[in-house]
Short mmCIF file of C-alpha atoms in Angstrom, two decimals:
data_model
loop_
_atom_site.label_atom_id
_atom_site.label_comp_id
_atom_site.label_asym_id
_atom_site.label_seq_id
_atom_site.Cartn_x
_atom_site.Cartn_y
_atom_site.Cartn_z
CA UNK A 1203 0.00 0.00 0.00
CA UNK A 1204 1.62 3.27 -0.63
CA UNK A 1205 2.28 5.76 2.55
CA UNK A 1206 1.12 9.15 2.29
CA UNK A 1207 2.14 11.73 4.40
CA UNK A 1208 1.01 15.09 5.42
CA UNK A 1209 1.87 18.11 7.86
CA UNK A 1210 -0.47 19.81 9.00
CA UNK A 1211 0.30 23.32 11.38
CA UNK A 1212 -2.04 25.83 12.21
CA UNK A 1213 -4.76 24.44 9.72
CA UNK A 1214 -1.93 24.01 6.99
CA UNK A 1215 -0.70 21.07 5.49
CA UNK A 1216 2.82 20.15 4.36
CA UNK A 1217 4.24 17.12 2.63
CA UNK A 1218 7.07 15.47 4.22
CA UNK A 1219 9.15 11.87 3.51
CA UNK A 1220 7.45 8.80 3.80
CA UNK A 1221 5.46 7.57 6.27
CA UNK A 1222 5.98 10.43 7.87
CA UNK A 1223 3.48 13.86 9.34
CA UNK A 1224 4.12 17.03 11.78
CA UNK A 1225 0.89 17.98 13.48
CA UNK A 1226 -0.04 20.96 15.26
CA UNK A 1227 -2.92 21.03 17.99
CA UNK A 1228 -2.79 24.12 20.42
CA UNK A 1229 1.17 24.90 20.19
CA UNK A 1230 1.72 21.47 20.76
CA UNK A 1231 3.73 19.64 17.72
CA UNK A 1232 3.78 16.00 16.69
CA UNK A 1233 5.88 14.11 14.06
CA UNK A 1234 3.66 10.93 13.52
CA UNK A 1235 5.38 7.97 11.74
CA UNK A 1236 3.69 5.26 10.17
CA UNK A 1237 6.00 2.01 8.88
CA UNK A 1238 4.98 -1.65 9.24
CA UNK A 1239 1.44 -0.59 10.32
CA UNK A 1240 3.13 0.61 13.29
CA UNK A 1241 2.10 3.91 14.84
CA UNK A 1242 4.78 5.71 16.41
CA UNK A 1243 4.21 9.37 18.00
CA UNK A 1244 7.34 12.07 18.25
CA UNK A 1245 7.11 15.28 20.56
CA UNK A 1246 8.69 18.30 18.46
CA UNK A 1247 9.42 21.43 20.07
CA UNK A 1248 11.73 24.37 19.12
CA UNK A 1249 13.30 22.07 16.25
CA UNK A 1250 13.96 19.23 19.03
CA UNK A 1251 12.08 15.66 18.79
CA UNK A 1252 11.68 13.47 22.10
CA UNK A 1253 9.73 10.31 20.86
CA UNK A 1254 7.44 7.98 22.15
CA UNK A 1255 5.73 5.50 20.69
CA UNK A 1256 2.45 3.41 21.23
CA UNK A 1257 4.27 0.45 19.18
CA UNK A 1258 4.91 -2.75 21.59
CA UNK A 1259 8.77 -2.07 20.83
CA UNK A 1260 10.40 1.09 22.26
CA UNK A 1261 12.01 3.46 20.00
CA UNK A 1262 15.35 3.64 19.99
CA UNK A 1263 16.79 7.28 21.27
CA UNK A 1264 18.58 7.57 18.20
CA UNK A 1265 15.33 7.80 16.27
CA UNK A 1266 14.94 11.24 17.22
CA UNK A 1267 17.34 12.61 15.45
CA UNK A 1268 16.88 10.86 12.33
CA UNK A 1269 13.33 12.29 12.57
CA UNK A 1270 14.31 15.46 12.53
CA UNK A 1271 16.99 15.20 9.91
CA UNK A 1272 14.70 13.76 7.67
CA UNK A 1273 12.47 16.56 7.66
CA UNK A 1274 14.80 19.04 7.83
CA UNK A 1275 15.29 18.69 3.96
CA UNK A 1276 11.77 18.80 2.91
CA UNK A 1277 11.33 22.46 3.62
CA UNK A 1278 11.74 23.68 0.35
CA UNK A 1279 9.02 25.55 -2.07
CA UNK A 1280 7.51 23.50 -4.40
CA UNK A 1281 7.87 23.72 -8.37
CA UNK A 1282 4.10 23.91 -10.00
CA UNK A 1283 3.23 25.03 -13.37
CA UNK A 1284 0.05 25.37 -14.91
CA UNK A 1285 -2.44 27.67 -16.40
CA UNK A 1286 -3.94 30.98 -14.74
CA UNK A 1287 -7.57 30.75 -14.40
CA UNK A 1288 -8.51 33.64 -12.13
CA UNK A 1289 -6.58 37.15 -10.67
CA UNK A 1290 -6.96 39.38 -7.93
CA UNK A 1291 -5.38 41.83 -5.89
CA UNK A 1292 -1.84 40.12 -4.77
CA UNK A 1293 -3.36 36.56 -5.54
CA UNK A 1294 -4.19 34.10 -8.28
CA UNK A 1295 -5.54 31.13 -9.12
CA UNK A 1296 -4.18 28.50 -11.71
CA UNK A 1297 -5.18 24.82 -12.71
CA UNK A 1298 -1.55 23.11 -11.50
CA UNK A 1299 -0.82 20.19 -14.45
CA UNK A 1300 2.28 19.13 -12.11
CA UNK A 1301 3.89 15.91 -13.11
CA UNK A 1302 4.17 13.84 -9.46
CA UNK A 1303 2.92 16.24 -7.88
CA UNK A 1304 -0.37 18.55 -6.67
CA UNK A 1305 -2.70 18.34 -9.69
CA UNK A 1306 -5.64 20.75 -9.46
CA UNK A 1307 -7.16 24.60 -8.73
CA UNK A 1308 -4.76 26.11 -6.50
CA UNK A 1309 -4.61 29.87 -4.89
CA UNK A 1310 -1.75 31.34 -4.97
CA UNK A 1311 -0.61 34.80 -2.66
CA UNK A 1312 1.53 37.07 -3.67
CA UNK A 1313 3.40 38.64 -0.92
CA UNK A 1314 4.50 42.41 -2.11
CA UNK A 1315 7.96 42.35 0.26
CA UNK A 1316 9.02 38.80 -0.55
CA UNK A 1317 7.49 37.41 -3.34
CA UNK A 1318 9.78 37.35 -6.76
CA UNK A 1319 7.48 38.00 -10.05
CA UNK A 1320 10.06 37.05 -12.96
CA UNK A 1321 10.64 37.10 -16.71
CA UNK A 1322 11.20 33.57 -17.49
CA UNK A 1323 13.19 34.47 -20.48
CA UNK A 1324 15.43 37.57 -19.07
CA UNK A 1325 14.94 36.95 -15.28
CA UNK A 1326 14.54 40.49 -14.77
CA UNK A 1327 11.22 41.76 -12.91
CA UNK A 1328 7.94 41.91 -14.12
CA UNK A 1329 4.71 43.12 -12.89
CA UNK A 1330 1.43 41.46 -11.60
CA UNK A 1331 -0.34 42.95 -14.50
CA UNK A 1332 1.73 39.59 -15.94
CA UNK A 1333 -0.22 37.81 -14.35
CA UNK A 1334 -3.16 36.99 -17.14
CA UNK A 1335 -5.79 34.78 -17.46
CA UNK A 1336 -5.37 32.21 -19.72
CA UNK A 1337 -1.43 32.33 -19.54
CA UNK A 1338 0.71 29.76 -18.99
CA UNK A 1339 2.70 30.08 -15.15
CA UNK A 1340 5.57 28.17 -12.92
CA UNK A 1341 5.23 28.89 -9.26
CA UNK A 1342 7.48 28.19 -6.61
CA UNK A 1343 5.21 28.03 -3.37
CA UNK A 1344 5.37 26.89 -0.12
CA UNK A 1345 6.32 23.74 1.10
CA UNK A 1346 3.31 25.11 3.23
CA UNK A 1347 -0.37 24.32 1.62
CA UNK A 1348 -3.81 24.87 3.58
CA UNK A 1349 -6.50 22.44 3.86
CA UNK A 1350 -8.77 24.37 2.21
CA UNK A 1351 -10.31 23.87 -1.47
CA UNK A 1352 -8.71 24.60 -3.15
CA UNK A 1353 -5.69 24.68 -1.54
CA UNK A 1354 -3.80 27.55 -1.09
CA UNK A 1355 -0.19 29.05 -1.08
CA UNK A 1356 2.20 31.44 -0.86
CA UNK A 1357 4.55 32.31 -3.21
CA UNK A 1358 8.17 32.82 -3.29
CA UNK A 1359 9.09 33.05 -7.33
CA UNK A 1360 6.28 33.82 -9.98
CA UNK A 1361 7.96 32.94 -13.07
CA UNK A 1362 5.39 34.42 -15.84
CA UNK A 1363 6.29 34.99 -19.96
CA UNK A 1364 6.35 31.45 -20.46
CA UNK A 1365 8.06 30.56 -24.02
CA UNK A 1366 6.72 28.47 -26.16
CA UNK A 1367 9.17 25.73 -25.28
CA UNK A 1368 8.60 25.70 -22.16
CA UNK A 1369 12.15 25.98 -20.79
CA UNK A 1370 11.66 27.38 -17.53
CA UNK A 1371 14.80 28.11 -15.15
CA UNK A 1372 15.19 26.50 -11.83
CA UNK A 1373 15.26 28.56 -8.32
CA UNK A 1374 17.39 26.73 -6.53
CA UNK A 1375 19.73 26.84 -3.35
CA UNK A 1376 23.02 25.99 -3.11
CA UNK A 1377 23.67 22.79 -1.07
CA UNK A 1378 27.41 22.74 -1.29
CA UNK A 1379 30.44 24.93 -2.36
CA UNK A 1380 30.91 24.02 -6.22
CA UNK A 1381 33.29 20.79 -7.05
CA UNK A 1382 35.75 20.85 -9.68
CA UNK A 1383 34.35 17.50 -12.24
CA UNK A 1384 37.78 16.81 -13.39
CA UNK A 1385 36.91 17.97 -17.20
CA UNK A 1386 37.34 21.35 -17.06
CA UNK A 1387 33.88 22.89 -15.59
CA UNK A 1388 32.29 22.36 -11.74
CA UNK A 1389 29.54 20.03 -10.38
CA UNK A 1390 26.85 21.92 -8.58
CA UNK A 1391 24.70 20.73 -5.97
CA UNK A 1392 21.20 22.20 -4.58
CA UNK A 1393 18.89 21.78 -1.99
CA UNK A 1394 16.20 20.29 -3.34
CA UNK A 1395 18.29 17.55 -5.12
CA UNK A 1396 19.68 18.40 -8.17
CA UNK A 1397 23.18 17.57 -9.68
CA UNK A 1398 24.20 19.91 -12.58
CA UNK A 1399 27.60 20.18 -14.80
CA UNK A 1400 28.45 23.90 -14.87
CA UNK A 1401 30.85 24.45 -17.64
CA UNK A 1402 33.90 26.88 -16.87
CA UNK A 1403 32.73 29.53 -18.99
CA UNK A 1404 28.87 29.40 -17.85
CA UNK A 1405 27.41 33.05 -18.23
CA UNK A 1406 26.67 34.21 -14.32
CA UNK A 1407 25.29 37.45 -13.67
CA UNK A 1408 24.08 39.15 -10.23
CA UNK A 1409 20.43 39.87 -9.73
CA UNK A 1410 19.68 43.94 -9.70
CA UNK A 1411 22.72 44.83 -8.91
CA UNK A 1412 26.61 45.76 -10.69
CA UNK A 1413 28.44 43.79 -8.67
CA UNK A 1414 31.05 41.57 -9.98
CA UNK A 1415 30.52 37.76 -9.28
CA UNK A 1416 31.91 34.52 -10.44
CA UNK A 1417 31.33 30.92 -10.54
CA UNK A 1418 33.00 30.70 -7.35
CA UNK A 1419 30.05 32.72 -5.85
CA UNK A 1420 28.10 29.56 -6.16
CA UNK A 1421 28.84 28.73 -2.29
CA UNK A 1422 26.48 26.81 -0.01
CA UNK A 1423 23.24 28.52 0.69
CA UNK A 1424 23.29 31.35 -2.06
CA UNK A 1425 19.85 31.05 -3.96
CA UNK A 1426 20.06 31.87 -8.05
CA UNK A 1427 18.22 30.73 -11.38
CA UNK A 1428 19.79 28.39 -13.59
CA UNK A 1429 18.58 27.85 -17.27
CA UNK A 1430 19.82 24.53 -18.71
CA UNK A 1431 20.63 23.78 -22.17
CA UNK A 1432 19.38 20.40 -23.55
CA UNK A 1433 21.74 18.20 -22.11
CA UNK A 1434 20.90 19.62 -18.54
CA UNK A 1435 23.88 21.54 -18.13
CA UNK A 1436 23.75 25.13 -16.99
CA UNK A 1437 24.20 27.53 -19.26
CA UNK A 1438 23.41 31.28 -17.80
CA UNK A 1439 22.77 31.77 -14.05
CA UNK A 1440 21.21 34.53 -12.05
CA UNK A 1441 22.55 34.87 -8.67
CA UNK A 1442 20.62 36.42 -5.81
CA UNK A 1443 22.05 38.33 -3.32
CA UNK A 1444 23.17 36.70 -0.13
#
């Protein structure tokens, strides 16, 4: 049978690993686990778990930790794309066509001091009046999602201008410092998973601003977009400030 899992804070709702849910009643957190039709039951305060379990067995101590670095992880926005059905002031609404993932109406919020509404060609800034019925989007929202239907989000990147190819950059985080691939160009890393080849001579450009950065910017943590050519090697990057 295959394990879904859920998180749910506050009357929101976040997808974690397998087997595995954070639950929120009254300040109170809870990391449930289910895994061999066992049910066992975590206590999760200020980023700290202190397990019990209602399984015959008892847990072993180190399972706390391993709880919490599994999650850890997770908390990164989620990649949907789709097509706008509905606008409003600082929101929209869009019919998500996400391969192995959400599928459906969601509402998205558009936060005026933190969410990013981007050119998916140039990168550059671009207005909500972008934002059009009909039109083609890419959202990266979240990881949190409310209950409610449809669900809704907020987002961090609005990526709108969507070519006809669909080649959308990622927004990504850097996991690790870049590593030199031994042919001449740098393996990158991000948070959320991915391994790209980053030739030498990869075009990287700051975001807004005339500073002068390099490759070697790429260091753990900075956030940037990163268009891929069709091998899935990088071939321009955007780097955000740190």
């Amino acid at each position: 049978m295959r394990k879904r899992n859920v998180i749910i804070t506050a009357g929101l709702i976040m997808a974690f690993g397998a087997g595995t849910a954070l639950v929120s009643f009254g300040g109170a957190n809870q990391i449930i686990r289910v895994e061999d039709g066992t049910r066992q039951v975590a206590a999760a305060e200020s980023g700290q778990a202190a397990e019990s379990t209602e399984a015959a067995e008892d847990t072993a101590a180190a399972g706390n930790t391993a709880a919490e670095e599994s999650l850890q992880p997770q908390l990164q926005p989620m990649r949907m794309w789709g097509t706008i059905t509905e606008t409003g002031e600082d929101q929209f609404s869009f019919n998500s066509q996400t391969t192995n993932g959400y599928q459906g109406d969601v509402v998205i919020h558009i936060d005026p001091e933190q969410t990013l509404i981007l050119d998916c060609v140039t990168g550059m800034p671009a207005g909500q009046d972008q934002i059009v019925n009909g039109n083609a989007v890419t959202v990266y929202a979240g990881p949190v999602m409310t209950m409610s239907l449809p669900p809704q989000m907020t987002a961090s990147v609005v990526f709108v201008n969507i070519p006809a190819d669909g080649s959308i950059p990622l927004y990504a985080t850097v996991a690790s410092d870049l590593e030199d691939n031994g042919q001449g160009g740098y393996t990158l890393t991000t948070v959320d998973g991915h391994t790209i080849t980053v030739p030498a001579d990869c075009s990287i450009t700051p975001y807004l601003t005339r500073q002068m950065v390099t490759l070697q910017d790429l260091t753990q943590g900075r956030k940037c977009l990163i268009w891929l050519d069709a091998d899935g090697a990088a071939e321009r990057i955007i780097l955000f400030n740190s």
